[in-house]
Amino acid sequence: DGGITQSPKYLFRKEGQNVTLSCEQNLNHDAMYWYRQDPGQGLRLIYYSQIVNDFQKGDIAEGYSVSREKKESFPLTVTSAQKNPTAFYLCASSPTGKRHSPLHFGNGTRLTVT
Amino acid sequence: QKEVEQNSGPLSVPEGAIASLNCTYSDRGSQSFFWYRQYSGKSPELIMSIYSNGDKEDGRFTAQLNKASQYVSLLIRDSQPSDSATYLCAVTAFGNEKLTFGTGTRLTIIP
């Protein structure tokens, strides 16, 4: 079955440690995205990539980094510079990355930093 | 003013009734509009997209777009308990490939 796989589902880290969240898709979609969701808030865009080896900052990129070395993969690293990293992280993809192209989401990773 | 606004709810609707969810947006150049449903603890799933003024129907769901008034709504007919979820409105502006999400409306269908 085609889809987007995020791993792990739950992740616990100590403050000051970097952590990498995995996102893999087998939908052959060009564009991939990372969103963050906090309780009572909408989804906020962290980074997005419309093509391999290229990505752009979203609205809240500070303290995060990404790479897009393969079309299928778009890992997100939460660095120790991110002030408030505990959140629900959602990876998404879309066929073209154009504005008419809807997003398909993975199941999310819930990160807790203590 | 937020770019995409939704009433956070909760909105309670009796089973079998019509649930009406509203969303307003600030950018008059917005061109693509989406409704996502998100169950508690789960990821959002796309239920409707609409790009031109008027109504678009898909089963029990109808999306309505009025660009002059800058609002988009979602009607759910014959509401079922399984429709209880948070509904997210998302908008893409002209010349901007990024989706902007509202904070969502929590809908509860009362049996």
mmCIF file of C-alpha atoms in Angstrom:
data_model
loop_
_atom_site.group_PDB
_atom_site.id
_atom_site.type_symbol
_atom_site.label_atom_id
_atom_site.label_comp_id
_atom_site.label_asym_id
_atom_site.label_seq_id
_atom_site.Cartn_x
_atom_site.Cartn_y
_atom_site.Cartn_z
ATOM 1 C CA ASP A 1 0.000 0.000 0.000
ATOM 2 C CA GLY A 2 1.215 3.492 -0.782
ATOM 3 C CA GLY A 3 1.569 5.921 2.025
ATOM 4 C CA ILE A 4 3.711 8.008 4.305
ATOM 5 C CA THR A 5 5.555 6.355 7.174
ATOM 6 C CA GLN A 6 6.739 8.328 10.164
ATOM 7 C CA SER A 7 8.845 6.775 12.850
ATOM 8 C CA PRO A 8 8.927 6.445 15.729
ATOM 9 C CA LYS A 9 5.356 7.073 16.889
ATOM 10 C CA TYR A 10 6.550 8.273 20.311
ATOM 11 C CA LEU A 11 9.951 9.742 21.092
ATOM 12 C CA PHE A 12 11.397 10.855 24.408
ATOM 13 C CA ARG A 13 14.578 12.881 24.727
ATOM 14 C CA LYS A 14 16.482 14.835 27.304
ATOM 15 C CA GLU A 15 16.857 18.557 26.905
ATOM 16 C CA GLY A 16 19.999 19.518 24.996
ATOM 17 C CA GLN A 17 20.002 16.467 22.727
ATOM 18 C CA ASN A 18 19.408 16.591 18.996
ATOM 19 C CA VAL A 19 16.827 14.160 17.686
ATOM 20 C CA THR A 20 15.921 13.083 14.138
ATOM 21 C CA LEU A 21 12.403 12.194 13.043
ATOM 22 C CA SER A 22 12.026 9.914 10.049
ATOM 23 C CA CYS A 23 9.583 10.387 7.164
ATOM 24 C CA GLU A 24 9.397 8.083 4.144
ATOM 25 C CA GLN A 25 6.826 8.069 1.332
ATOM 26 C CA ASN A 26 6.221 5.601 -1.499
ATOM 27 C CA LEU A 27 3.592 7.696 -3.276
ATOM 28 C CA ASN A 28 6.111 9.081 -5.766
ATOM 29 C CA HIS A 29 5.167 12.594 -4.639
ATOM 30 C CA ASP A 30 7.476 15.462 -5.508
ATOM 31 C CA ALA A 31 6.778 17.667 -2.492
ATOM 32 C CA MET A 32 7.211 16.914 1.196
ATOM 33 C CA TYR A 33 6.465 18.968 4.287
ATOM 34 C CA TRP A 34 6.993 19.055 8.021
ATOM 35 C CA TYR A 35 4.369 20.560 10.327
ATOM 36 C CA ARG A 36 4.213 20.986 14.047
ATOM 37 C CA GLN A 37 0.959 20.861 16.019
ATOM 38 C CA ASP A 38 0.539 22.094 19.572
ATOM 39 C CA PRO A 39 -2.650 21.697 21.653
ATOM 40 C CA GLY A 40 -5.307 24.209 20.614
ATOM 41 C CA GLN A 41 -3.251 25.443 17.691
ATOM 42 C CA GLY A 42 -3.366 24.758 14.016
ATOM 43 C CA LEU A 43 -0.603 23.165 12.017
ATOM 44 C CA ARG A 44 2.472 25.327 11.597
ATOM 45 C CA LEU A 45 4.883 24.756 8.726
ATOM 46 C CA ILE A 46 8.490 24.050 9.659
ATOM 47 C CA TYR A 47 10.156 23.181 6.335
ATOM 48 C CA TYR A 48 9.094 22.032 2.903
ATOM 49 C CA SER A 49 10.753 20.601 -0.164
ATOM 50 C CA GLN A 50 9.397 20.589 -3.700
ATOM 51 C CA ILE A 51 12.295 18.752 -5.283
ATOM 52 C CA VAL A 52 15.241 16.579 -4.304
ATOM 53 C CA ASN A 53 18.239 18.487 -2.895
ATOM 54 C CA ASP A 54 16.186 21.629 -2.363
ATOM 55 C CA PHE A 55 14.099 22.819 0.581
ATOM 56 C CA GLN A 56 12.693 26.052 2.000
ATOM 57 C CA LYS A 57 12.040 27.363 5.460
ATOM 58 C CA GLY A 58 8.480 27.527 6.641
ATOM 59 C CA ASP A 59 7.042 29.803 9.285
ATOM 60 C CA ILE A 60 8.842 28.304 12.305
ATOM 61 C CA ALA A 61 12.144 26.888 10.990
ATOM 62 C CA GLU A 62 14.376 28.119 13.818
ATOM 63 C CA GLY A 63 15.907 25.228 15.761
ATOM 64 C CA TYR A 64 15.136 22.667 13.045
ATOM 65 C CA SER A 65 17.033 21.253 10.070
ATOM 66 C CA VAL A 66 16.094 18.975 7.169
ATOM 67 C CA SER A 67 17.615 17.189 4.205
ATOM 68 C CA ARG A 68 16.150 15.862 0.951
ATOM 69 C CA GLU A 69 18.745 13.553 -0.551
ATOM 70 C CA LYS A 70 16.160 11.117 -1.941
ATOM 71 C CA LYS A 71 12.679 11.725 -3.298
ATOM 72 C CA GLU A 72 11.191 9.269 -0.815
ATOM 73 C CA SER A 73 12.795 10.622 2.348
ATOM 74 C CA PHE A 74 12.593 13.919 4.246
ATOM 75 C CA PRO A 75 14.046 13.579 7.781
ATOM 76 C CA LEU A 76 13.647 16.365 10.322
ATOM 77 C CA THR A 77 16.243 17.088 13.009
ATOM 78 C CA VAL A 78 15.101 18.912 16.117
ATOM 79 C CA THR A 79 18.195 20.587 17.493
ATOM 80 C CA SER A 80 18.986 21.702 21.007
ATOM 81 C CA ALA A 81 18.439 25.272 19.786
ATOM 82 C CA GLN A 82 14.688 24.676 19.525
ATOM 83 C CA LYS A 83 13.308 26.329 22.662
ATOM 84 C CA ASN A 84 10.105 24.352 23.039
ATOM 85 C CA PRO A 85 10.416 21.084 21.096
ATOM 86 C CA THR A 86 7.687 19.036 22.778
ATOM 87 C CA ALA A 87 4.916 18.716 20.182
ATOM 88 C CA PHE A 88 3.153 16.476 17.662
ATOM 89 C CA TYR A 89 5.144 16.437 14.407
ATOM 90 C CA LEU A 90 3.435 15.667 11.129
ATOM 91 C CA CYS A 91 5.075 14.858 7.833
ATOM 92 C CA ALA A 92 3.079 15.304 4.636
ATOM 93 C CA SER A 93 3.517 14.980 0.910
ATOM 94 C CA SER A 94 1.726 16.209 -2.183
ATOM 95 C CA PRO A 95 1.981 15.148 -5.823
ATOM 96 C CA THR A 96 3.300 18.411 -7.206
ATOM 97 C CA GLY A 97 3.698 20.939 -4.415
ATOM 98 C CA LYS A 98 1.492 23.348 -6.335
ATOM 99 C CA ARG A 99 -1.335 25.145 -4.582
ATOM 100 C CA HIS A 100 -4.111 22.946 -5.999
ATOM 101 C CA SER A 101 -2.356 19.819 -4.775
ATOM 102 C CA PRO A 102 -3.744 18.501 -1.453
ATOM 103 C CA LEU A 103 -1.559 17.159 1.322
ATOM 104 C CA HIS A 104 -1.421 13.544 2.478
ATOM 105 C CA PHE A 105 -0.239 13.102 6.047
ATOM 106 C CA GLY A 106 1.745 10.456 7.873
ATOM 107 C CA ASN A 107 0.606 9.200 11.276
ATOM 108 C CA GLY A 108 2.792 11.631 13.178
ATOM 109 C CA THR A 109 5.519 11.481 15.802
ATOM 110 C CA ARG A 110 4.833 12.704 19.302
ATOM 111 C CA LEU A 111 8.054 14.133 20.737
ATOM 112 C CA THR A 112 8.488 14.773 24.444
ATOM 113 C CA VAL A 113 11.594 16.557 25.687
ATOM 114 C CA THR A 114 12.254 16.751 29.397
ATOM 115 C CA GLN B 1 -6.089 39.270 12.323
ATOM 116 C CA LYS B 2 -5.324 35.589 11.791
ATOM 117 C CA GLU B 3 -4.943 34.468 8.191
ATOM 118 C CA VAL B 4 -7.439 31.629 8.574
ATOM 119 C CA GLU B 5 -10.028 31.751 11.339
ATOM 120 C CA GLN B 6 -12.340 29.102 12.662
ATOM 121 C CA ASN B 7 -14.586 28.955 15.686
ATOM 122 C CA SER B 8 -12.799 26.538 18.026
ATOM 123 C CA GLY B 9 -16.055 25.125 19.355
ATOM 124 C CA PRO B 10 -16.933 22.693 20.689
ATOM 125 C CA LEU B 11 -19.867 22.481 18.347
ATOM 126 C CA SER B 12 -22.477 19.947 19.465
ATOM 127 C CA VAL B 13 -24.981 18.587 16.946
ATOM 128 C CA PRO B 14 -27.623 15.874 17.432
ATOM 129 C CA GLU B 15 -27.202 12.694 15.441
ATOM 130 C CA GLY B 16 -28.979 12.926 12.104
ATOM 131 C CA ALA B 17 -28.894 16.743 11.980
ATOM 132 C CA ILE B 18 -26.803 18.989 9.725
ATOM 133 C CA ALA B 19 -23.463 20.179 11.102
ATOM 134 C CA SER B 20 -22.273 23.518 9.720
ATOM 135 C CA LEU B 21 -18.620 24.497 10.048
ATOM 136 C CA ASN B 22 -17.329 27.904 8.990
ATOM 137 C CA CYS B 23 -13.963 29.336 8.070
ATOM 138 C CA THR B 24 -12.939 32.869 7.085
ATOM 139 C CA TYR B 25 -9.670 33.933 5.512
ATOM 140 C CA SER B 26 -7.924 37.257 5.210
ATOM 141 C CA ASP B 27 -6.067 37.028 1.889
ATOM 142 C CA ARG B 28 -8.456 38.003 -0.905
ATOM 143 C CA GLY B 29 -6.112 36.337 -3.399
ATOM 144 C CA SER B 30 -6.571 32.880 -1.883
ATOM 145 C CA GLN B 31 -7.271 30.249 -4.491
ATOM 146 C CA SER B 32 -7.341 26.742 -3.033
ATOM 147 C CA PHE B 33 -9.406 25.632 -0.046
ATOM 148 C CA PHE B 34 -9.355 22.353 1.824
ATOM 149 C CA TRP B 35 -11.180 20.719 4.701
ATOM 150 C CA TYR B 36 -9.352 18.110 6.795
ATOM 151 C CA ARG B 37 -10.787 15.917 9.530
ATOM 152 C CA GLN B 38 -8.586 15.031 12.496
ATOM 153 C CA TYR B 39 -9.567 12.465 15.092
ATOM 154 C CA SER B 40 -8.052 12.904 18.548
ATOM 155 C CA GLY B 41 -4.414 11.801 18.567
ATOM 156 C CA LYS B 42 -4.418 11.063 14.835
ATOM 157 C CA SER B 43 -3.185 12.855 11.741
ATOM 158 C CA PRO B 44 -5.429 14.993 9.497
ATOM 159 C CA GLU B 45 -7.143 13.396 6.517
ATOM 160 C CA LEU B 46 -8.454 15.282 3.503
ATOM 161 C CA ILE B 47 -12.220 15.217 3.109
ATOM 162 C CA MET B 48 -12.961 18.058 0.660
ATOM 163 C CA SER B 49 -11.227 20.475 -1.663
ATOM 164 C CA ILE B 50 -12.844 23.425 -3.457
ATOM 165 C CA TYR B 51 -11.365 25.953 -5.852
ATOM 166 C CA SER B 52 -14.244 27.983 -7.334
ATOM 167 C CA ASN B 53 -17.261 29.800 -5.957
ATOM 168 C CA GLY B 54 -20.327 27.746 -5.203
ATOM 169 C CA ASP B 55 -21.075 24.365 -3.735
ATOM 170 C CA LYS B 56 -19.264 21.060 -4.104
ATOM 171 C CA GLU B 57 -20.916 17.904 -2.862
ATOM 172 C CA ASP B 58 -19.347 14.560 -1.982
ATOM 173 C CA GLY B 59 -21.630 12.109 -0.257
ATOM 174 C CA ARG B 60 -22.829 13.608 3.021
ATOM 175 C CA PHE B 61 -20.328 16.475 2.754
ATOM 176 C CA THR B 62 -20.851 19.800 0.975
ATOM 177 C CA ALA B 63 -18.215 22.502 0.761
ATOM 178 C CA GLN B 64 -19.360 26.044 0.023
ATOM 179 C CA LEU B 65 -17.050 28.822 -1.144
ATOM 180 C CA ASN B 66 -17.811 32.525 -1.316
ATOM 181 C CA LYS B 67 -14.710 34.448 -2.389
ATOM 182 C CA ALA B 68 -16.418 37.843 -2.265
ATOM 183 C CA SER B 69 -17.180 37.359 1.423
ATOM 184 C CA GLN B 70 -13.960 35.403 2.020
ATOM 185 C CA TYR B 71 -15.472 32.402 3.676
ATOM 186 C CA VAL B 72 -15.630 28.694 3.106
ATOM 187 C CA SER B 73 -17.954 26.349 4.929
ATOM 188 C CA LEU B 74 -18.457 22.620 5.331
ATOM 189 C CA LEU B 75 -21.880 21.059 5.780
ATOM 190 C CA ILE B 76 -22.235 17.503 7.052
ATOM 191 C CA ARG B 77 -25.690 16.029 6.456
ATOM 192 C CA ASP B 78 -27.159 13.181 8.507
ATOM 193 C CA SER B 79 -24.416 13.595 11.118
ATOM 194 C CA GLN B 80 -23.096 10.392 12.656
ATOM 195 C CA PRO B 81 -21.189 9.840 15.913
ATOM 196 C CA SER B 82 -18.196 8.868 13.746
ATOM 197 C CA ASP B 83 -18.143 12.461 12.447
ATOM 198 C CA SER B 84 -17.046 13.641 15.903
ATOM 199 C CA ALA B 85 -13.590 15.103 15.290
ATOM 200 C CA THR B 86 -11.737 18.364 14.807
ATOM 201 C CA TYR B 87 -12.194 19.893 11.361
ATOM 202 C CA LEU B 88 -9.335 21.949 9.971
ATOM 203 C CA CYS B 89 -9.750 24.543 7.259
ATOM 204 C CA ALA B 90 -6.688 25.153 5.063
ATOM 205 C CA VAL B 91 -6.107 27.834 2.444
ATOM 206 C CA THR B 92 -3.466 28.504 -0.220
ATOM 207 C CA ALA B 93 -2.982 32.068 -1.382
ATOM 208 C CA PHE B 94 -2.224 33.210 -4.918
ATOM 209 C CA GLY B 95 1.482 32.997 -5.645
ATOM 210 C CA ASN B 96 2.088 31.076 -2.452
ATOM 211 C CA GLU B 97 2.439 27.316 -2.524
ATOM 212 C CA LYS B 98 2.116 26.954 1.243
ATOM 213 C CA LEU B 99 -1.050 25.871 2.988
ATOM 214 C CA THR B 100 -2.160 27.950 5.967
ATOM 215 C CA PHE B 101 -4.286 26.095 8.503
ATOM 216 C CA GLY B 102 -6.911 27.374 10.876
ATOM 217 C CA THR B 103 -6.874 26.185 14.472
ATOM 218 C CA GLY B 104 -9.795 23.839 13.844
ATOM 219 C CA THR B 105 -13.365 23.400 15.083
ATOM 220 C CA ARG B 106 -14.091 20.533 17.442
ATOM 221 C CA LEU B 107 -17.367 18.852 16.463
ATOM 222 C CA THR B 108 -19.275 16.484 18.726
ATOM 223 C CA ILE B 109 -22.246 14.493 17.422
ATOM 224 C CA ILE B 110 -24.643 13.623 20.212
ATOM 225 C CA PRO B 111 -26.380 10.220 19.848
#
